[in-house]
Amino acid sequence: MDTESQYSGYSYKSGHSRSSRKHRDRRDRHRSKSRDGSRGDKSVTIQAPGEPLLDNESTRGDERDDNWGETTTVVTGTSEHSISHDDLTRIAKDMEDSVPLDCSRHLGAAAGTTLALLSFLTPLAFLLLPPLLWREELEPCGTACEGLFISVAFKLLILLLGSWALFFRRPKASLPRVFVLRALLMVLVFLLVVSYWLFYGVRILDARERSYQGVVQFAVSLVDALLFVHYLAVVLLELRQLQPQFTLKVVRSTDGASRFYNVGHLSIQRVAVWILEKYYHDFPVYNPALLNLPKSVLAKKVSGFKVYSLGEENSTNNSTGQSRAVIAAAARRRDNSHNEYYYEEAEHERRVRKRRARLVVAVEEAFTHIKRLQEEEQKNPREVMDPREAAQAIFASMARAMQKYLRTTKQQPYHTMESILQHLEFCITHDMTPKAFLERYLAAGPTIQYHKERWLAKQWTLVSEEPVTNGLKDGIVFLLKRQDFSLVVSTKKVPFFKLSEEFVDPKSHKFVMRLQSETSV
Amino acid sequence: MSYIPGQPVTAVVQRVEIHKLRQGENLILGFSIGGGIDQDPSQNPFSEDKTDKGIYVTRVSEGGPAEIAGLQIGDKIMQVNGWDMTMVTHDQARKRLTKRSEEVVRLLVTRQSLQKAVHQSMLS
């Protein structure tokens, strides 16, 4: 899913066979390296939507790219024994998808449900058992009992609604360890119900209590206790974490995107879940293609020594002596790579802006070709189009500009042609302007914006030195790891503010002309 | 000392020559000035005409070079080393007086008593 190859599916198939096109392109490339990549773009064919963007041989890199040296893959699939980066990620993804369903998660839910059911039915049982077992000996009970029956009924209803609102929710995450507070509450409820049953069994069933009112009051007291436990659950599970006590800094390890959040008292695992929720809509999507410095900057690092670095700054050699010599020599030599980096960046910036301008103009122009059909206008039914057809009609004029822009900003793995068409259809349906259509492509959006199956990963690893059921404290650092990157979270306590008051009399706002300023010389 | 727009200002002036005293890094003259075209002239306690925006001496420190040279509080400074001080801002006046390259400043100052003295000498 995270891939570094830039193969686009737009102009993949033209009339020619693949090998001849390859040769032709190699010859063309040698002739003029800097020529604009328009030779492949002349034939923009609209493909069937089911065409996948990547295929198995995509590691060969984009042959039709303008600067083909710029977007490269780290591991090429040239030898038979090597596996490409794509294969690796695919294998890993298969592994994580085939993890068996967590039985422990369902166990917890099942235990909770049975406990809830038990505690709900217990008062009813308390009320129903005496009339069933010793109806003849029971004293009839008058209006007081009826009042108590009504209160029991309504309290049970309130309890039911409250439990439904609070507990009957799809769990959003499976935590590595037991959720301590919830387990505590379950134990509390269990003890409560058990002790009530104990008393009931001894005092009422065995002794065959004759006063029904007493029994009813006993049941009412149980329902009250359950309502209070529910209140405790609300406070512990929902309210306690609302008041912000800590500030968290979340930094992505690969490119340094960072955010600050305020949280209250939570255990580390719950904080991790909360942060992940925020990650998916706050952080720009992880784009591995944007990480490496361009090769032209780093390639000139070492020369005159028989050391070949694969473009990485900290390449390790077999002999430490040689590496030390290399480092020393490199340090002594005047290092101009920052110069090249600066110019490379400026050039790239200019290129991106130019492409962006072309894209904006193309899209604006394309949108002028479409108009919403008014009710009163009578049009030939052949000319009337539904949004999908309208989108396809105007897509062709902007496709080339869009493709080139996405390639320059290294975003094309994220946007298939089908997704662009769908988005265009969506914008046309809701009368959006070209600018609204483009906001999705001009800035890298949060991860949740992109197609779910490709970019949403469900398996995260929480790495922490403290036990994860501990509460947050000042200075805790933990990691949330994915395969390619990790989020480093550090905690700081919100300072204690000393607020003091100063009273200003509204009549005290008086002004005079400025006195002659006196300067001593 | 009143100023009629369009007419040259005439006043009876006294020449005061102050030798600056070196105090550490600075050269001080030992008095304070107030006034300037960017200041409020109605606050000036020493001026006769409350629209006069000239530079006035507001304080003379005891035993300082200004007192030794004969500068008095309430004097209006007309010139410093040939530079006019009747139409300057407060900061410009400060700068003209505190040039580091000059050790001696020659001021032309005027005061009420001078005018009166000249009058009386003319009458008698």
XYZ file of C-alpha atoms in Angstrom:
645
model
C 0.000 0.000 0.000
C 2.849 2.410 0.710
C 4.769 2.280 -2.477
C 7.505 4.291 -3.974
C 6.914 3.517 -7.626
C 5.224 6.184 -9.594
C 3.550 4.134 -12.286
C 0.400 5.802 -13.383
C -2.437 4.022 -15.036
C -3.507 6.772 -17.343
C -1.615 6.218 -20.497
C -0.560 2.722 -19.793
C -2.106 1.025 -22.739
C -1.841 2.505 -26.122
C -2.030 0.620 -29.377
C 1.552 -0.605 -29.322
C 3.032 -3.537 -27.559
C 4.920 -2.953 -24.390
C 8.396 -3.970 -25.441
C 8.507 -1.845 -28.537
C 7.293 1.089 -26.571
C 10.006 0.481 -24.034
C 12.696 0.571 -26.682
C 11.255 3.635 -28.269
C 11.174 5.391 -24.945
C 14.737 4.495 -24.110
C 15.894 5.929 -27.389
C 13.812 9.026 -26.857
C 15.170 9.410 -23.408
C 18.748 9.316 -24.528
C 18.055 11.898 -27.154
C 16.625 14.535 -24.937
C 16.492 13.992 -21.261
C 14.836 17.190 -20.409
C 12.131 17.059 -23.008
C 8.697 17.326 -21.586
C 7.024 13.990 -21.066
C 4.334 14.720 -23.536
C 5.029 11.828 -25.832
C 3.197 9.422 -23.640
C 0.548 11.907 -22.692
C -0.712 12.489 -26.174
C -2.783 9.372 -25.968
C -4.892 9.777 -22.901
C -7.339 6.954 -22.956
C -10.228 6.677 -20.607
C -9.935 3.273 -19.051
C -12.345 0.873 -17.566
C -12.777 1.687 -13.921
C -11.686 -1.699 -12.696
C -8.126 -1.256 -13.778
C -5.796 -1.441 -10.801
C -3.305 1.304 -10.400
C -0.392 -0.924 -9.528
C 0.526 -4.206 -10.997
C 3.196 -6.639 -10.128
C 5.861 -5.240 -12.357
C 5.471 -1.684 -11.238
C 8.824 -1.579 -9.549
C 10.508 -0.795 -12.810
C 9.719 2.835 -12.206
C 7.901 5.266 -14.400
C 9.475 5.263 -17.801
C 7.595 8.198 -19.061
C 8.377 10.545 -16.260
C 10.011 13.843 -17.055
C 12.958 13.473 -14.764
C 13.152 9.776 -14.475
C 16.075 9.892 -12.139
C 14.064 11.807 -9.593
C 11.423 9.275 -8.661
C 13.113 5.997 -8.101
C 12.535 2.883 -6.184
C 14.979 1.812 -3.564
C 14.745 -1.901 -4.346
C 14.379 -2.838 -7.958
C 12.903 -6.132 -9.015
C 15.609 -6.910 -11.523
C 17.006 -10.099 -10.036
C 14.856 -13.147 -9.615
C 15.682 -13.602 -5.984
C 14.833 -10.212 -4.719
C 11.381 -9.229 -3.674
C 10.139 -5.800 -4.389
C 8.959 -3.326 -1.815
C 5.412 -3.900 -2.909
C 5.630 -7.604 -2.291
C 6.976 -6.992 1.159
C 4.157 -4.700 2.093
C 1.644 -7.045 0.613
C 2.970 -9.962 2.598
C 2.914 -7.954 5.784
C -0.600 -6.823 5.112
C -1.736 -10.381 4.546
C -0.170 -11.389 7.791
C -1.954 -8.785 9.766
C -5.270 -9.429 8.090
C -5.123 -13.095 8.902
C -4.709 -12.606 12.633
C -7.457 -14.638 14.240
C -10.273 -12.811 15.838
C -9.524 -11.830 19.361
C -11.460 -14.175 21.593
C -10.595 -12.216 24.691
C -12.346 -9.141 23.379
C -15.562 -11.021 22.908
C -15.174 -12.688 26.261
C -15.186 -9.355 27.979
C -18.249 -8.216 26.101
C -20.077 -11.444 26.859
C -19.292 -11.207 30.558
C -20.519 -7.653 30.639
C -23.774 -8.503 28.926
C -24.585 -11.406 31.204
C -23.865 -9.306 34.242
C -26.071 -6.527 32.965
C -28.893 -8.909 32.205
C -28.582 -10.520 35.592
C -28.657 -7.254 37.458
C -31.605 -6.068 35.413
C -33.701 -9.125 36.041
C -32.870 -9.432 39.731
C -35.345 -6.834 41.038
C -38.064 -8.374 38.936
C -37.205 -11.751 40.388
C -37.298 -10.309 43.888
C -40.758 -8.995 43.249
C -42.158 -12.040 41.555
C -40.824 -14.851 43.700
C -42.901 -14.319 46.897
C -46.279 -14.330 45.121
C -45.231 -17.410 43.193
C -43.994 -19.359 46.201
C -46.206 -18.453 49.159
C -49.101 -16.438 47.882
C -51.463 -17.505 50.646
C -49.337 -16.273 53.516
C -48.557 -12.937 51.966
C -50.090 -9.858 53.460
C -51.857 -7.745 50.870
C -50.225 -4.491 50.417
C -52.065 -1.319 49.551
C -51.346 1.963 47.872
C -47.803 2.220 49.185
C -46.881 -0.887 47.249
C -48.476 0.379 44.106
C -46.414 3.528 44.334
C -43.332 1.435 44.800
C -44.230 -0.736 41.809
C -44.481 2.304 39.610
C -41.187 3.652 40.852
C -39.499 0.315 40.263
C -40.842 0.177 36.747
C -39.661 3.664 35.855
C -36.304 3.294 37.496
C -35.699 0.109 35.595
C -36.669 1.860 32.402
C -34.274 4.701 33.148
C -31.558 2.214 33.947
C -32.184 0.433 30.697
C -31.979 3.609 28.654
C -28.912 4.774 30.513
C -27.097 1.514 30.015
C -28.011 1.483 26.385
C -26.635 4.989 25.940
C -23.469 4.354 27.835
C -22.428 0.793 27.247
C -24.031 -0.512 24.101
C -21.525 0.882 21.686
C -19.325 -0.688 19.102
C -15.887 -0.866 20.613
C -13.563 1.334 18.620
C -10.367 -0.439 19.526
C -9.083 -3.595 21.108
C -6.773 -2.612 23.906
C -3.741 -4.697 24.756
C -4.595 -4.961 28.433
C -7.694 -5.055 30.540
C -9.623 -1.835 30.757
C -9.194 -1.364 34.456
C -12.047 0.954 35.270
C -14.600 -1.051 33.394
C -13.438 -4.240 35.054
C -13.723 -2.509 38.408
C -17.272 -1.506 37.706
C -18.214 -4.987 36.627
C -16.775 -6.415 39.809
C -18.705 -3.850 41.825
C -21.981 -4.691 40.160
C -21.330 -8.361 40.597
C -20.649 -7.990 44.304
C -23.714 -5.839 44.739
C -26.017 -8.290 43.074
C -24.495 -11.265 44.857
C -24.821 -9.669 48.261
C -28.402 -8.724 47.553
C -29.219 -12.263 46.500
C -27.539 -13.538 49.630
C -29.632 -11.391 51.870
C -32.741 -12.171 49.902
C -32.128 -15.853 50.096
C -31.515 -15.862 53.821
C -33.957 -13.289 55.080
C -36.840 -13.587 52.705
C -36.893 -16.935 50.994
C -35.877 -18.998 53.960
C -37.881 -17.076 56.479
C -40.840 -16.749 54.150
C -41.282 -13.111 54.881
C -44.931 -12.231 55.112
C -44.852 -8.488 54.657
C -44.865 -7.954 50.910
C -44.178 -4.276 51.340
C -40.840 -5.069 52.891
C -39.945 -7.228 49.926
C -40.930 -4.517 47.520
C -38.883 -1.972 49.401
C -35.932 -4.343 49.292
C -36.245 -4.558 45.510
C -36.532 -0.788 45.226
C -33.349 -0.335 47.217
C -31.525 -2.641 44.832
C -32.707 -0.632 41.850
C -31.553 2.576 43.541
C -28.151 1.066 44.176
C -27.893 0.029 40.536
C -28.765 3.527 39.427
C -26.001 4.904 41.609
C -23.549 2.445 40.157
C -24.576 3.661 36.746
C -23.900 7.208 37.860
C -20.480 6.093 39.050
C -19.872 4.511 35.665
C -20.741 7.745 33.886
C -18.371 9.715 36.077
C -15.488 7.265 35.832
C -15.722 6.377 32.195
C -16.880 9.582 30.612
C -16.530 12.608 32.815
C -13.189 12.155 34.454
C -11.222 12.438 31.266
C -12.872 15.591 30.015
C -11.060 18.204 32.005
C -7.679 18.760 30.348
C -4.766 17.945 32.576
C -1.989 17.069 30.192
C -0.691 18.377 26.924
C 0.535 15.756 24.497
C 2.921 16.365 21.670
C 2.525 13.858 18.851
C 5.313 13.753 16.296
C 5.488 11.495 13.288
C 8.907 9.960 13.159
C 9.434 10.044 9.422
C 8.695 13.573 8.445
C 8.224 15.463 11.678
C 4.572 16.422 11.305
C 3.492 17.294 14.813
C 0.402 18.304 16.729
C -0.449 19.220 20.272
C -3.469 17.896 22.123
C -5.015 18.376 25.545
C -6.294 15.357 27.430
C -7.523 14.617 30.910
C -6.805 11.705 33.167
C -6.638 8.563 31.112
C -4.661 5.382 31.102
C -1.925 5.123 28.510
C -3.772 2.664 26.315
C -6.897 4.766 26.195
C -4.836 7.827 25.389
C -3.273 5.842 22.549
C -6.684 5.082 21.087
C -7.717 8.698 21.423
C -4.571 9.899 19.705
C -5.079 7.474 16.847
C -8.543 8.812 16.277
C -7.122 12.304 16.077
C -4.249 11.174 13.898
C -6.475 10.052 11.099
C -8.103 13.395 10.630
C -5.425 15.847 11.712
C -2.194 14.635 10.226
C -1.425 14.942 6.528
C -1.200 11.595 4.863
C 2.116 9.771 5.050
C 3.793 10.047 1.695
C 7.011 8.032 1.559
C 8.004 9.580 -1.743
C 8.530 12.943 -0.133
C 11.095 11.751 2.348
C 14.309 11.389 0.467
C 16.501 14.177 -0.650
C 16.843 14.226 -4.415
C 19.605 11.985 -5.611
C 21.461 14.728 -7.385
C 22.164 16.372 -4.054
C 23.562 13.383 -2.276
C 25.327 11.633 -5.105
C 28.217 14.035 -5.151
C 29.118 13.439 -1.568
C 32.147 11.188 -1.803
C 34.492 10.962 -4.719
C 38.088 9.917 -4.952
C 37.469 7.025 -2.560
C 36.306 3.645 -3.621
C 33.175 3.870 -1.580
C 29.770 3.665 -3.189
C 26.990 5.080 -1.118
C 23.437 4.309 -2.191
C 22.497 7.911 -1.747
C 22.171 7.584 2.023
C 24.238 9.897 4.173
C 25.161 7.359 6.804
C 26.214 4.376 4.780
C 28.196 1.870 6.793
C 31.356 0.279 5.496
C 32.942 -2.969 6.319
C 36.035 -1.531 7.859
C 35.656 1.161 10.417
C 39.038 2.590 9.573
C 38.021 3.247 6.037
C 34.797 4.858 7.126
C 36.594 7.089 9.550
C 38.939 8.174 6.810
C 35.995 8.837 4.563
C 34.232 10.891 7.174
C 37.343 12.842 8.005
C 38.048 13.577 4.369
C 34.476 14.566 3.738
C 34.550 16.888 6.689
C 37.691 18.535 5.509
C 36.448 19.059 2.018
C 34.229 22.035 1.448
C 30.729 20.692 1.424
C 28.554 22.307 -1.176
C 25.639 19.941 -1.095
C 23.548 22.467 0.752
C 23.909 24.722 -2.220
C 22.591 22.108 -4.573
C 19.825 21.271 -2.175
C 18.758 24.872 -2.079
C 18.693 25.235 -5.822
C 16.985 21.918 -6.252
C 14.301 23.010 -3.823
C 13.820 26.337 -5.561
C 13.584 24.648 -8.915
C 11.084 22.133 -7.639
C 9.006 24.857 -6.065
C 8.892 26.751 -9.329
C 7.946 23.660 -11.247
C 5.158 22.813 -8.860
C 3.773 26.296 -9.084
C 3.807 26.299 -12.831
C 2.020 22.978 -13.027
C -0.432 24.106 -10.457
C -1.251 27.221 -12.434
C -1.844 25.127 -15.532
C -4.049 22.778 -13.591
C -6.155 25.532 -12.125
C -6.693 27.132 -15.500
C -7.550 23.801 -17.120
C -10.084 22.946 -14.452
C -11.694 26.352 -14.549
C -12.052 26.100 -18.260
C -13.426 22.591 -18.058
C -16.094 23.613 -15.613
C -17.384 26.292 -17.931
C -18.473 23.622 -20.375
C -21.054 22.263 -17.978
C -24.260 23.841 -16.850
C -27.039 22.592 -14.672
C -30.248 22.020 -16.577
C -32.986 24.330 -15.362
C -36.477 22.934 -14.987
C -38.034 25.245 -17.524
C -35.584 24.609 -20.307
C -36.627 22.080 -22.844
C -33.713 20.097 -24.083
C -33.335 17.206 -26.389
C -33.200 14.063 -24.224
C -30.073 13.026 -26.043
C -28.257 16.107 -24.780
C -29.233 15.679 -21.173
C -26.550 13.917 -19.127
C -26.443 12.541 -15.625
C -23.524 13.581 -13.393
C -21.366 10.611 -14.286
C -21.523 11.323 -17.972
C -21.001 15.011 -17.416
C -17.902 14.246 -15.390
C -16.530 11.993 -18.081
C -17.218 14.612 -20.679
C -15.167 17.325 -19.064
C -12.512 15.112 -17.578
C -10.577 14.719 -20.787
C -9.673 18.380 -21.022
C -8.153 18.520 -17.576
C -6.726 15.029 -17.375
C -3.301 15.861 -18.681
C -2.783 18.887 -16.457
C -3.996 16.918 -13.475
C -1.738 13.982 -14.199
C 1.340 16.158 -14.533
C 0.574 18.076 -11.394
C 0.075 14.924 -9.349
C 3.262 13.476 -10.649
C 5.250 16.562 -9.714
C 3.908 16.603 -6.199
C 4.368 12.831 -5.953
C 0.734 12.317 -5.112
C -0.310 10.031 -7.887
C -0.369 6.817 -5.843
C -3.165 8.309 -3.853
C -5.439 9.316 -6.692
C -6.560 6.809 -9.254
C -8.354 8.019 -12.312
C -11.515 6.441 -11.044
C -11.293 8.326 -7.795
C -10.773 11.604 -9.620
C -13.789 10.912 -11.799
C -15.865 10.094 -8.781
C -14.814 13.244 -7.049
C -15.578 15.258 -10.147
C -19.008 13.710 -10.336
C -19.547 14.505 -6.670
C -18.556 18.145 -7.154
C -20.748 18.567 -10.197
C -23.736 17.102 -8.398
C -23.402 19.527 -5.515
C -22.698 22.601 -7.612
C -19.199 23.107 -6.366
C -16.805 25.543 -7.966
C -13.544 24.451 -9.572
C -11.687 25.683 -6.562
C -13.707 23.406 -4.313
C -12.985 20.525 -6.636
C -9.276 21.252 -6.504
C -8.843 21.614 -2.758
C -8.528 17.891 -2.525
C -5.509 17.776 -4.786
C -3.673 20.962 -4.038
C -2.922 20.125 -0.431
C -2.138 16.784 1.113
C -5.151 15.955 3.159
C -5.541 13.819 6.265
C -5.313 10.089 5.896
C -9.012 9.518 6.300
C -9.737 11.337 3.086
C -8.222 8.689 0.913
C -9.730 5.419 -0.081
C -10.196 3.405 3.060
C -8.843 0.085 2.031
C -5.557 1.396 0.858
C -4.513 3.823 3.483
C -6.216 2.911 6.707
C -4.189 0.489 8.716
C -5.750 -1.128 11.677
C -2.816 -2.697 13.426
C -0.844 -0.363 15.646
C 1.690 -1.324 18.270
C 1.955 0.545 21.516
C 5.519 0.689 22.793
C 5.893 1.979 26.281
C 8.248 1.686 29.231
C 5.476 2.054 31.747
C 2.670 -0.509 32.096
C -0.050 0.629 29.749
C -2.822 0.561 32.294
C -1.091 3.229 34.325
C -2.537 6.681 34.258
C -0.838 9.503 32.423
C 1.840 11.360 34.287
C 4.107 14.218 33.503
C 7.058 13.222 31.352
C 5.780 9.921 29.996
C 6.904 9.080 26.475
C 5.473 6.263 24.414
C 5.392 5.185 20.802
C 2.680 4.100 18.455
C 4.288 2.017 15.788
C 3.281 1.099 12.318
C 5.424 -0.735 9.830
C 6.874 2.308 8.142
C 6.635 5.017 10.700
C 5.813 5.665 14.310
C 4.207 8.377 16.333
C 6.207 9.612 19.281
C 4.030 10.960 22.064
C 5.398 12.951 24.958
C 3.401 14.227 27.884
C 3.561 17.440 29.781
C 1.401 18.536 32.623
C -0.766 21.570 32.102
C 0.619 24.239 34.423
C -1.241 25.387 37.453
C -2.455 28.889 36.783
C -2.445 31.439 39.540
C -5.086 33.891 38.612
C -5.216 37.151 40.522
C -7.716 39.904 40.326
C -7.248 43.568 39.635
C -10.169 45.910 39.859
C -10.254 48.832 37.449
C -12.727 51.585 38.201
C -14.372 52.575 34.934
C -14.142 56.196 35.984
C -10.387 55.919 36.333
C -9.727 56.048 32.624
C -8.465 59.600 32.255
C -6.002 61.048 29.798
C -3.896 64.158 29.503
C -1.693 65.498 26.821
C 1.766 64.145 26.976
C 4.064 66.192 29.222
C 7.092 67.689 27.694
C 9.601 64.942 27.779
C 12.748 65.924 29.477
C 16.044 64.567 28.379
C 19.185 65.078 30.298
C 22.291 65.686 28.284
C 10.710 86.023 21.879
C 7.355 85.875 20.218
C 7.306 84.413 16.814
C 5.479 86.095 13.958
C 5.171 83.751 11.011
C 7.086 85.015 8.049
C 9.241 87.393 10.024
C 12.720 86.530 11.219
C 12.991 85.861 14.917
C 14.931 88.454 16.826
C 16.183 87.954 20.341
C 18.873 89.090 22.661
C 21.145 86.168 23.235
C 24.013 85.240 25.461
C 26.847 83.086 24.373
C 27.500 80.091 26.661
C 30.437 77.801 26.111
C 30.177 74.414 27.838
C 33.054 71.994 28.073
C 31.704 68.515 28.260
C 32.700 66.374 31.199
C 33.797 62.794 30.583
C 32.043 60.332 32.776
C 33.094 56.809 31.927
C 32.045 56.375 28.323
C 29.794 59.389 28.040
C 30.326 63.075 27.688
C 27.805 64.932 29.775
C 26.815 68.512 29.865
C 24.919 68.568 33.124
C 21.476 69.892 32.218
C 18.137 68.724 30.926
C 16.179 70.006 27.993
C 12.508 70.042 27.224
C 10.397 71.107 24.294
C 10.541 70.640 20.563
C 8.216 70.889 17.614
C 6.834 67.419 18.359
C 5.989 68.251 21.960
C 3.090 70.018 23.597
C 4.061 73.682 24.120
C 1.284 74.493 26.579
C 2.990 72.362 29.232
C 6.133 74.416 29.199
C 6.492 76.242 32.530
C 9.311 78.455 31.386
C 8.043 79.949 28.171
C 6.287 83.265 28.040
C 4.380 82.453 24.890
C 2.609 79.143 25.297
C 2.807 78.379 21.626
C 6.562 78.544 21.614
C 7.933 75.162 20.592
C 11.558 75.912 21.224
C 14.056 74.018 23.338
C 14.206 75.102 26.963
C 16.520 74.254 29.793
C 14.434 72.548 32.457
C 17.047 71.578 34.984
C 20.675 72.320 35.607
C 22.612 69.878 37.718
C 24.678 71.342 40.466
C 28.362 71.658 39.844
C 28.042 70.369 36.352
C 29.678 71.871 33.285
C 26.499 73.768 32.333
C 26.253 75.498 35.666
C 29.907 76.371 35.561
C 29.488 77.883 32.128
C 26.609 80.023 33.283
C 23.550 78.257 31.890
C 20.394 78.914 33.866
C 17.172 77.065 34.250
C 14.471 78.398 31.932
C 16.850 79.450 29.190
C 15.746 78.969 25.641
C 18.465 77.567 23.431
C 18.569 79.255 20.046
C 21.691 77.731 18.502
C 24.120 74.944 19.235
C 27.469 75.177 17.493
C 25.800 77.107 14.690
C 22.878 74.721 14.312
C 19.445 76.218 14.790
C 17.368 74.981 17.719
C 14.194 76.955 17.303
C 12.556 74.524 14.864
C 13.781 71.085 15.791
C 12.215 68.001 17.297
C 13.131 66.948 20.781
C 15.246 64.094 19.592
C 17.097 66.188 17.048
C 17.973 68.677 19.786
C 19.294 65.898 21.980
C 21.409 64.598 19.163
C 22.881 67.989 18.359
C 23.949 68.455 21.933
C 25.346 65.010 22.529
C 27.595 64.508 19.563
C 30.452 62.297 20.645
C 32.971 64.036 18.440
C 32.487 67.441 20.006
C 34.006 68.226 23.365
C 32.859 71.829 23.473
C 29.456 73.147 22.633
C 28.785 76.805 22.091
C 25.205 77.719 22.769
C 23.293 80.866 22.112
C 20.649 81.160 24.805
C 18.096 83.740 25.553
C 16.030 84.548 28.610
C 13.511 87.064 29.849
C 15.939 88.926 32.030
C 18.247 89.588 29.123
C 15.524 91.308 27.204
C 14.635 93.419 30.187
C 18.233 94.297 30.836
C 18.729 95.476 27.268
C 15.541 97.509 27.481
C 16.633 99.211 30.651
C 20.070 99.927 29.317
C 18.508 101.432 26.234
C 16.181 103.584 28.254
C 18.784 104.852 30.606
